[in-house]
Amino acid sequence: MNMFIRRALVGATLTTFALLSGLAHAEDTVPAIATQSHYGAIFQIDSGSPGAIKKTINNIENLLHDPRLKGKVQVELIANAQGFAAYVKNNGFEKKLQVLQQQGVLLAQCANTLRELHVDRKDLYPFITVVPSGMGEITIREAQGWAYIHPSAPKPGL
């Protein structure tokens, strides 16, 4: 085969590959479309740091305000381990939690944590629901098809 023809074929092949790769990449940048009629998401908080609590609440608010999911999403926040601090009275998060609850978010606390860490139920906001087990709650929700979201604590300076 002529060297000129060989170079032309290789060039055309590489150009075609680059174009197809670009098209595939362009398809990957299309946002997800909410095609289902209902979505569920359970957020777990097991850190008591104010930064972790704030980040988790912000994540829930962002989910609730996503226009693609308007009227289609049900959310639960389950606290276990040191995450119980999210629900302790006078922690500075009462108003935000009440707004979330008014928007339909179930605010749940693991009873095992309360017992194991010797936390009195009276120390928590009265509008918090106590469930037998945080892990049981997550397991049930996941079996129901809910997304499991466990935000990490923010890194210092962020």
Short mmCIF file of N, CA and C in Angstrom, two decimals:
data_model
loop_
_atom_site.label_atom_id
_atom_site.label_comp_id
_atom_site.label_asym_id
_atom_site.label_seq_id
_atom_site.Cartn_x
_atom_site.Cartn_y
_atom_site.Cartn_z
N MET A 1 0.86 -1.16 0.00
CA MET A 1 0.00 0.00 0.00
C MET A 1 0.91 1.23 0.00
N ASN A 2 0.49 2.18 -0.74
CA ASN A 2 1.20 3.44 -0.85
C ASN A 2 1.29 4.12 0.52
N MET A 3 2.47 4.71 0.84
CA MET A 3 2.68 5.37 2.14
C MET A 3 1.69 6.51 2.33
N PHE A 4 1.36 7.23 1.28
CA PHE A 4 0.41 8.34 1.37
C PHE A 4 -0.97 7.83 1.75
N ILE A 5 -1.41 6.76 1.13
CA ILE A 5 -2.74 6.19 1.41
C ILE A 5 -2.77 5.66 2.84
N ARG A 6 -1.70 4.98 3.26
CA ARG A 6 -1.63 4.43 4.61
C ARG A 6 -1.76 5.55 5.64
N ARG A 7 -1.03 6.65 5.45
CA ARG A 7 -1.12 7.78 6.38
C ARG A 7 -2.52 8.39 6.38
N ALA A 8 -3.13 8.48 5.23
CA ALA A 8 -4.47 9.04 5.14
C ALA A 8 -5.47 8.16 5.89
N LEU A 9 -5.35 6.82 5.74
CA LEU A 9 -6.25 5.90 6.45
C LEU A 9 -6.04 5.98 7.96
N VAL A 10 -4.79 6.02 8.39
CA VAL A 10 -4.52 6.13 9.83
C VAL A 10 -5.07 7.44 10.35
N GLY A 11 -4.87 8.51 9.62
CA GLY A 11 -5.37 9.83 10.04
C GLY A 11 -6.89 9.84 10.12
N ALA A 12 -7.54 9.25 9.13
CA ALA A 12 -9.00 9.20 9.11
C ALA A 12 -9.52 8.34 10.27
N THR A 13 -8.85 7.24 10.54
CA THR A 13 -9.25 6.37 11.65
C THR A 13 -9.11 7.10 12.99
N LEU A 14 -7.99 7.78 13.18
CA LEU A 14 -7.79 8.52 14.42
C LEU A 14 -8.79 9.65 14.56
N THR A 15 -9.10 10.33 13.46
CA THR A 15 -10.08 11.41 13.50
C THR A 15 -11.46 10.86 13.87
N THR A 16 -11.84 9.74 13.25
CA THR A 16 -13.13 9.12 13.55
C THR A 16 -13.20 8.70 15.01
N PHE A 17 -12.12 8.09 15.50
CA PHE A 17 -12.08 7.67 16.90
C PHE A 17 -12.21 8.87 17.83
N ALA A 18 -11.52 9.95 17.52
CA ALA A 18 -11.59 11.16 18.35
C ALA A 18 -13.00 11.73 18.35
N LEU A 19 -13.63 11.76 17.18
CA LEU A 19 -15.00 12.28 17.10
C LEU A 19 -15.97 11.41 17.91
N LEU A 20 -15.84 10.10 17.76
CA LEU A 20 -16.72 9.20 18.50
C LEU A 20 -16.47 9.29 19.99
N SER A 21 -15.21 9.43 20.38
CA SER A 21 -14.90 9.59 21.80
C SER A 21 -15.51 10.88 22.33
N GLY A 22 -15.47 11.92 21.54
CA GLY A 22 -16.07 13.20 21.94
C GLY A 22 -17.56 13.09 22.10
N LEU A 23 -18.20 12.34 21.20
CA LEU A 23 -19.65 12.15 21.31
C LEU A 23 -19.99 11.36 22.56
N ALA A 24 -19.22 10.32 22.83
CA ALA A 24 -19.48 9.53 24.04
C ALA A 24 -19.29 10.39 25.27
N HIS A 25 -18.26 11.22 25.24
CA HIS A 25 -18.02 12.10 26.38
C HIS A 25 -19.15 13.11 26.53
N ALA A 26 -19.64 13.64 25.41
CA ALA A 26 -20.74 14.61 25.47
C ALA A 26 -21.99 13.97 26.08
N GLU A 27 -22.25 12.70 25.77
CA GLU A 27 -23.41 12.02 26.35
C GLU A 27 -23.25 11.84 27.85
N ASP A 28 -22.01 11.66 28.32
CA ASP A 28 -21.76 11.49 29.74
C ASP A 28 -22.03 12.78 30.52
N THR A 29 -22.07 13.91 29.85
CA THR A 29 -22.25 15.18 30.55
C THR A 29 -23.72 15.59 30.64
N VAL A 30 -24.61 14.77 30.14
CA VAL A 30 -26.04 15.06 30.22
C VAL A 30 -26.52 14.75 31.64
N PRO A 31 -27.21 15.69 32.30
CA PRO A 31 -27.66 15.42 33.67
C PRO A 31 -28.70 14.29 33.71
N ALA A 32 -28.77 13.66 34.86
CA ALA A 32 -29.75 12.60 35.05
C ALA A 32 -31.17 13.18 34.99
N ILE A 33 -32.09 12.37 34.50
CA ILE A 33 -33.48 12.77 34.40
C ILE A 33 -34.28 11.92 35.39
N ALA A 34 -35.11 12.57 36.19
CA ALA A 34 -35.92 11.86 37.19
C ALA A 34 -37.14 11.27 36.50
N THR A 35 -37.03 10.02 36.08
CA THR A 35 -38.11 9.37 35.32
C THR A 35 -39.07 8.58 36.22
N GLN A 36 -38.69 8.34 37.46
CA GLN A 36 -39.56 7.59 38.36
C GLN A 36 -40.54 8.53 39.05
N SER A 37 -41.61 7.98 39.54
CA SER A 37 -42.61 8.80 40.22
C SER A 37 -42.26 9.03 41.69
N HIS A 38 -41.37 8.20 42.25
CA HIS A 38 -41.02 8.33 43.66
C HIS A 38 -39.56 7.94 43.88
N TYR A 39 -38.90 8.71 44.74
CA TYR A 39 -37.54 8.43 45.15
C TYR A 39 -37.48 8.52 46.66
N GLY A 40 -36.61 7.74 47.26
CA GLY A 40 -36.38 7.81 48.69
C GLY A 40 -34.89 7.89 48.96
N ALA A 41 -34.53 8.66 49.97
CA ALA A 41 -33.12 8.78 50.34
C ALA A 41 -33.02 8.81 51.86
N ILE A 42 -32.17 7.95 52.40
CA ILE A 42 -31.91 7.95 53.84
C ILE A 42 -30.49 8.43 54.05
N PHE A 43 -30.36 9.48 54.84
CA PHE A 43 -29.07 10.05 55.19
C PHE A 43 -28.70 9.54 56.58
N GLN A 44 -27.46 9.12 56.74
CA GLN A 44 -26.98 8.69 58.05
C GLN A 44 -25.99 9.72 58.57
N ILE A 45 -26.14 10.08 59.84
CA ILE A 45 -25.16 10.92 60.50
C ILE A 45 -24.69 10.19 61.74
N ASP A 46 -23.38 9.98 61.83
CA ASP A 46 -22.80 9.30 62.99
C ASP A 46 -21.65 10.10 63.59
N SER A 47 -21.56 11.36 63.19
CA SER A 47 -20.57 12.28 63.75
C SER A 47 -21.31 13.42 64.44
N GLY A 48 -20.80 13.82 65.58
CA GLY A 48 -21.45 14.89 66.33
C GLY A 48 -20.86 16.26 66.10
N SER A 49 -19.91 16.38 65.19
CA SER A 49 -19.29 17.69 64.97
C SER A 49 -20.28 18.64 64.31
N PRO A 50 -20.28 19.90 64.72
CA PRO A 50 -21.18 20.87 64.08
C PRO A 50 -20.99 20.94 62.56
N GLY A 51 -19.75 20.78 62.10
CA GLY A 51 -19.50 20.80 60.66
C GLY A 51 -20.18 19.64 59.94
N ALA A 52 -20.13 18.45 60.54
CA ALA A 52 -20.78 17.29 59.94
C ALA A 52 -22.29 17.45 59.93
N ILE A 53 -22.84 17.99 61.02
CA ILE A 53 -24.29 18.21 61.10
C ILE A 53 -24.71 19.22 60.04
N LYS A 54 -24.00 20.33 59.97
CA LYS A 54 -24.33 21.37 58.99
C LYS A 54 -24.24 20.84 57.56
N LYS A 55 -23.19 20.08 57.27
CA LYS A 55 -23.01 19.53 55.92
C LYS A 55 -24.15 18.57 55.56
N THR A 56 -24.53 17.73 56.51
CA THR A 56 -25.61 16.77 56.25
C THR A 56 -26.94 17.50 56.02
N ILE A 57 -27.24 18.48 56.84
CA ILE A 57 -28.47 19.26 56.66
C ILE A 57 -28.44 19.98 55.30
N ASN A 58 -27.31 20.55 54.94
CA ASN A 58 -27.18 21.21 53.63
C ASN A 58 -27.41 20.24 52.49
N ASN A 59 -26.87 19.02 52.61
CA ASN A 59 -27.07 18.00 51.58
C ASN A 59 -28.55 17.67 51.43
N ILE A 60 -29.25 17.55 52.56
CA ILE A 60 -30.69 17.25 52.51
C ILE A 60 -31.45 18.40 51.86
N GLU A 61 -31.12 19.63 52.26
CA GLU A 61 -31.79 20.80 51.67
C GLU A 61 -31.55 20.86 50.16
N ASN A 62 -30.33 20.57 49.73
CA ASN A 62 -30.03 20.58 48.30
C ASN A 62 -30.86 19.54 47.56
N LEU A 63 -31.01 18.36 48.16
CA LEU A 63 -31.82 17.31 47.54
C LEU A 63 -33.28 17.75 47.44
N LEU A 64 -33.80 18.30 48.52
CA LEU A 64 -35.20 18.73 48.53
C LEU A 64 -35.49 19.85 47.54
N HIS A 65 -34.48 20.66 47.24
CA HIS A 65 -34.67 21.80 46.33
C HIS A 65 -34.26 21.50 44.89
N ASP A 66 -33.89 20.27 44.59
CA ASP A 66 -33.55 19.90 43.22
C ASP A 66 -34.85 19.89 42.41
N PRO A 67 -34.97 20.75 41.40
CA PRO A 67 -36.25 20.84 40.67
C PRO A 67 -36.66 19.54 39.98
N ARG A 68 -35.70 18.68 39.68
CA ARG A 68 -36.05 17.40 39.02
C ARG A 68 -36.80 16.48 39.97
N LEU A 69 -36.65 16.68 41.27
CA LEU A 69 -37.25 15.78 42.25
C LEU A 69 -38.42 16.38 43.00
N LYS A 70 -38.85 17.57 42.59
CA LYS A 70 -39.94 18.26 43.28
C LYS A 70 -41.19 17.37 43.34
N GLY A 71 -41.64 17.12 44.56
CA GLY A 71 -42.83 16.30 44.76
C GLY A 71 -42.61 14.81 44.57
N LYS A 72 -41.35 14.39 44.36
CA LYS A 72 -41.07 12.99 44.09
C LYS A 72 -40.17 12.32 45.12
N VAL A 73 -39.66 13.07 46.08
CA VAL A 73 -38.64 12.50 46.96
C VAL A 73 -39.07 12.51 48.42
N GLN A 74 -38.79 11.41 49.09
CA GLN A 74 -39.03 11.27 50.52
C GLN A 74 -37.67 11.08 51.17
N VAL A 75 -37.43 11.78 52.28
CA VAL A 75 -36.11 11.79 52.91
C VAL A 75 -36.22 11.46 54.39
N GLU A 76 -35.23 10.73 54.87
CA GLU A 76 -35.10 10.43 56.29
C GLU A 76 -33.67 10.72 56.71
N LEU A 77 -33.51 11.27 57.90
CA LEU A 77 -32.19 11.46 58.50
C LEU A 77 -32.13 10.58 59.73
N ILE A 78 -31.25 9.58 59.71
CA ILE A 78 -31.08 8.69 60.85
C ILE A 78 -29.77 9.03 61.57
N ALA A 79 -29.87 9.28 62.86
CA ALA A 79 -28.69 9.58 63.68
C ALA A 79 -28.36 8.37 64.53
N ASN A 80 -27.09 8.02 64.54
CA ASN A 80 -26.61 6.98 65.44
C ASN A 80 -25.20 7.35 65.89
N ALA A 81 -24.67 6.59 66.82
CA ALA A 81 -23.36 6.88 67.41
C ALA A 81 -23.33 8.35 67.84
N GLN A 82 -22.24 9.04 67.58
CA GLN A 82 -22.13 10.44 68.01
C GLN A 82 -23.05 11.38 67.23
N GLY A 83 -23.70 10.89 66.21
CA GLY A 83 -24.64 11.69 65.43
C GLY A 83 -25.85 12.16 66.23
N PHE A 84 -26.07 11.54 67.39
CA PHE A 84 -27.19 11.99 68.22
C PHE A 84 -27.09 13.48 68.53
N ALA A 85 -25.88 14.04 68.46
CA ALA A 85 -25.67 15.47 68.74
C ALA A 85 -26.48 16.36 67.80
N ALA A 86 -26.87 15.84 66.65
CA ALA A 86 -27.69 16.60 65.72
C ALA A 86 -29.05 16.93 66.32
N TYR A 87 -29.49 16.12 67.26
CA TYR A 87 -30.83 16.24 67.82
C TYR A 87 -30.86 16.73 69.27
N VAL A 88 -29.70 17.04 69.83
CA VAL A 88 -29.63 17.49 71.22
C VAL A 88 -30.15 18.93 71.33
N LYS A 89 -31.01 19.15 72.31
CA LYS A 89 -31.59 20.49 72.52
C LYS A 89 -30.49 21.55 72.64
N ASN A 90 -30.83 22.73 72.13
CA ASN A 90 -29.95 23.90 72.22
C ASN A 90 -28.62 23.73 71.48
N ASN A 91 -28.61 22.94 70.42
CA ASN A 91 -27.38 22.74 69.66
C ASN A 91 -27.24 23.74 68.50
N GLY A 92 -28.25 24.59 68.31
CA GLY A 92 -28.20 25.56 67.23
C GLY A 92 -28.84 25.10 65.93
N PHE A 93 -29.33 23.88 65.87
CA PHE A 93 -29.90 23.35 64.63
C PHE A 93 -31.42 23.14 64.70
N GLU A 94 -32.04 23.56 65.79
CA GLU A 94 -33.47 23.30 65.98
C GLU A 94 -34.32 23.86 64.84
N LYS A 95 -34.12 25.10 64.47
CA LYS A 95 -34.95 25.72 63.43
C LYS A 95 -34.79 25.01 62.09
N LYS A 96 -33.55 24.71 61.74
CA LYS A 96 -33.31 24.00 60.46
C LYS A 96 -33.96 22.63 60.47
N LEU A 97 -33.86 21.93 61.59
CA LEU A 97 -34.48 20.61 61.69
C LEU A 97 -36.00 20.70 61.61
N GLN A 98 -36.58 21.71 62.26
CA GLN A 98 -38.03 21.88 62.19
C GLN A 98 -38.49 22.18 60.76
N VAL A 99 -37.73 22.98 60.04
CA VAL A 99 -38.06 23.27 58.64
C VAL A 99 -38.00 21.98 57.82
N LEU A 100 -36.96 21.18 58.03
CA LEU A 100 -36.86 19.90 57.31
C LEU A 100 -38.07 19.03 57.61
N GLN A 101 -38.44 18.96 58.89
CA GLN A 101 -39.59 18.14 59.26
C GLN A 101 -40.87 18.65 58.60
N GLN A 102 -41.03 19.97 58.53
CA GLN A 102 -42.21 20.55 57.88
C GLN A 102 -42.23 20.23 56.39
N GLN A 103 -41.05 19.97 55.82
CA GLN A 103 -40.96 19.60 54.41
C GLN A 103 -41.10 18.09 54.21
N GLY A 104 -41.41 17.38 55.29
CA GLY A 104 -41.67 15.95 55.19
C GLY A 104 -40.51 15.04 55.53
N VAL A 105 -39.39 15.59 55.97
CA VAL A 105 -38.24 14.76 56.31
C VAL A 105 -38.50 14.08 57.65
N LEU A 106 -38.30 12.78 57.70
CA LEU A 106 -38.40 12.03 58.95
C LEU A 106 -37.07 12.16 59.66
N LEU A 107 -37.10 12.62 60.89
CA LEU A 107 -35.90 12.79 61.71
C LEU A 107 -35.89 11.67 62.74
N ALA A 108 -34.98 10.72 62.58
CA ALA A 108 -34.99 9.51 63.40
C ALA A 108 -33.69 9.36 64.19
N GLN A 109 -33.84 8.83 65.39
CA GLN A 109 -32.71 8.59 66.28
C GLN A 109 -32.69 7.11 66.66
N CYS A 110 -31.51 6.53 66.65
CA CYS A 110 -31.31 5.13 67.03
C CYS A 110 -31.45 4.96 68.54
N ALA A 111 -32.35 4.09 68.98
CA ALA A 111 -32.54 3.82 70.41
C ALA A 111 -31.33 3.12 71.00
N ASN A 112 -30.67 2.28 70.21
CA ASN A 112 -29.47 1.60 70.72
C ASN A 112 -28.40 2.61 71.14
N THR A 113 -28.24 3.66 70.34
CA THR A 113 -27.26 4.70 70.67
C THR A 113 -27.62 5.37 71.99
N LEU A 114 -28.88 5.73 72.14
CA LEU A 114 -29.30 6.40 73.38
C LEU A 114 -28.98 5.52 74.59
N ARG A 115 -29.26 4.23 74.47
CA ARG A 115 -29.01 3.31 75.57
C ARG A 115 -27.51 3.13 75.81
N GLU A 116 -26.76 2.88 74.74
CA GLU A 116 -25.33 2.60 74.87
C GLU A 116 -24.52 3.82 75.35
N LEU A 117 -24.94 5.02 74.95
CA LEU A 117 -24.20 6.22 75.33
C LEU A 117 -24.83 6.94 76.52
N HIS A 118 -25.86 6.33 77.09
CA HIS A 118 -26.54 6.87 78.28
C HIS A 118 -27.05 8.29 78.03
N VAL A 119 -27.72 8.44 76.88
CA VAL A 119 -28.33 9.72 76.51
C VAL A 119 -29.80 9.64 76.87
N ASP A 120 -30.28 10.61 77.61
CA ASP A 120 -31.68 10.66 78.01
C ASP A 120 -32.51 11.21 76.85
N ARG A 121 -33.58 10.53 76.53
CA ARG A 121 -34.48 10.96 75.45
C ARG A 121 -34.93 12.41 75.66
N LYS A 122 -35.06 12.82 76.90
CA LYS A 122 -35.50 14.18 77.23
C LYS A 122 -34.49 15.24 76.79
N ASP A 123 -33.26 14.83 76.51
CA ASP A 123 -32.23 15.77 76.06
C ASP A 123 -32.34 16.08 74.57
N LEU A 124 -33.18 15.32 73.89
CA LEU A 124 -33.37 15.52 72.45
C LEU A 124 -34.60 16.38 72.19
N TYR A 125 -34.63 17.01 71.02
CA TYR A 125 -35.82 17.77 70.64
C TYR A 125 -37.03 16.84 70.67
N PRO A 126 -38.17 17.33 71.10
CA PRO A 126 -39.35 16.46 71.24
C PRO A 126 -39.92 15.97 69.90
N PHE A 127 -39.56 16.61 68.80
CA PHE A 127 -40.11 16.22 67.51
C PHE A 127 -39.30 15.13 66.81
N ILE A 128 -38.31 14.56 67.49
CA ILE A 128 -37.48 13.49 66.93
C ILE A 128 -38.15 12.14 67.17
N THR A 129 -38.15 11.29 66.16
CA THR A 129 -38.69 9.94 66.27
C THR A 129 -37.56 8.99 66.66
N VAL A 130 -37.79 8.16 67.66
CA VAL A 130 -36.79 7.17 68.06
C VAL A 130 -37.17 5.83 67.44
N VAL A 131 -36.20 5.21 66.76
CA VAL A 131 -36.41 3.91 66.12
C VAL A 131 -35.55 2.87 66.87
N PRO A 132 -35.94 1.60 66.84
CA PRO A 132 -35.20 0.59 67.60
C PRO A 132 -33.71 0.50 67.24
N SER A 133 -33.40 0.62 65.95
CA SER A 133 -32.02 0.42 65.51
C SER A 133 -31.75 1.27 64.27
N GLY A 134 -30.67 2.03 64.31
CA GLY A 134 -30.29 2.81 63.13
C GLY A 134 -29.94 1.92 61.96
N MET A 135 -29.22 0.84 62.23
CA MET A 135 -28.82 -0.08 61.16
C MET A 135 -30.05 -0.79 60.59
N GLY A 136 -30.99 -1.10 61.46
CA GLY A 136 -32.23 -1.70 60.98
C GLY A 136 -33.00 -0.75 60.08
N GLU A 137 -33.03 0.53 60.46
CA GLU A 137 -33.73 1.55 59.67
C GLU A 137 -33.10 1.66 58.28
N ILE A 138 -31.78 1.70 58.23
CA ILE A 138 -31.07 1.79 56.95
C ILE A 138 -31.34 0.54 56.11
N THR A 139 -31.28 -0.61 56.74
CA THR A 139 -31.50 -1.87 56.02
C THR A 139 -32.90 -1.92 55.40
N ILE A 140 -33.90 -1.53 56.19
CA ILE A 140 -35.28 -1.54 55.69
C ILE A 140 -35.43 -0.57 54.53
N ARG A 141 -34.91 0.63 54.69
CA ARG A 141 -35.04 1.64 53.62
C ARG A 141 -34.33 1.20 52.35
N GLU A 142 -33.15 0.63 52.50
CA GLU A 142 -32.45 0.17 51.30
C GLU A 142 -33.22 -0.95 50.61
N ALA A 143 -33.81 -1.84 51.39
CA ALA A 143 -34.62 -2.92 50.80
C ALA A 143 -35.84 -2.36 50.08
N GLN A 144 -36.30 -1.18 50.52
CA GLN A 144 -37.43 -0.52 49.86
C GLN A 144 -36.98 0.28 48.63
N GLY A 145 -35.70 0.25 48.33
CA GLY A 145 -35.19 0.92 47.14
C GLY A 145 -34.65 2.33 47.39
N TRP A 146 -34.55 2.72 48.64
CA TRP A 146 -34.06 4.06 48.95
C TRP A 146 -32.55 4.14 48.75
N ALA A 147 -32.09 5.32 48.37
CA ALA A 147 -30.65 5.58 48.28
C ALA A 147 -30.11 5.79 49.69
N TYR A 148 -28.91 5.26 49.93
CA TYR A 148 -28.25 5.44 51.21
C TYR A 148 -27.15 6.48 51.03
N ILE A 149 -27.21 7.55 51.83
CA ILE A 149 -26.24 8.64 51.71
C ILE A 149 -25.62 8.87 53.07
N HIS A 150 -24.31 8.82 53.11
CA HIS A 150 -23.56 9.01 54.36
C HIS A 150 -22.50 10.08 54.11
N PRO A 151 -22.89 11.36 54.26
CA PRO A 151 -21.91 12.43 54.02
C PRO A 151 -20.74 12.32 55.00
N SER A 152 -19.56 12.55 54.48
CA SER A 152 -18.39 12.55 55.36
C SER A 152 -18.29 13.90 56.06
N ALA A 153 -17.64 13.91 57.19
CA ALA A 153 -17.42 15.18 57.89
C ALA A 153 -16.53 16.07 57.02
N PRO A 154 -16.81 17.36 57.00
CA PRO A 154 -15.98 18.23 56.16
C PRO A 154 -14.56 18.31 56.68
N LYS A 155 -13.64 18.48 55.73
CA LYS A 155 -12.23 18.62 56.10
C LYS A 155 -12.01 20.03 56.64
N PRO A 156 -11.09 20.21 57.55
CA PRO A 156 -10.82 21.55 58.11
C PRO A 156 -10.56 22.57 56.99
N GLY A 157 -11.14 23.73 57.15
CA GLY A 157 -10.94 24.80 56.18
C GLY A 157 -11.94 24.81 55.05
N LEU A 158 -12.82 23.84 54.99
CA LEU A 158 -13.81 23.79 53.90
C LEU A 158 -15.16 24.23 54.40
#
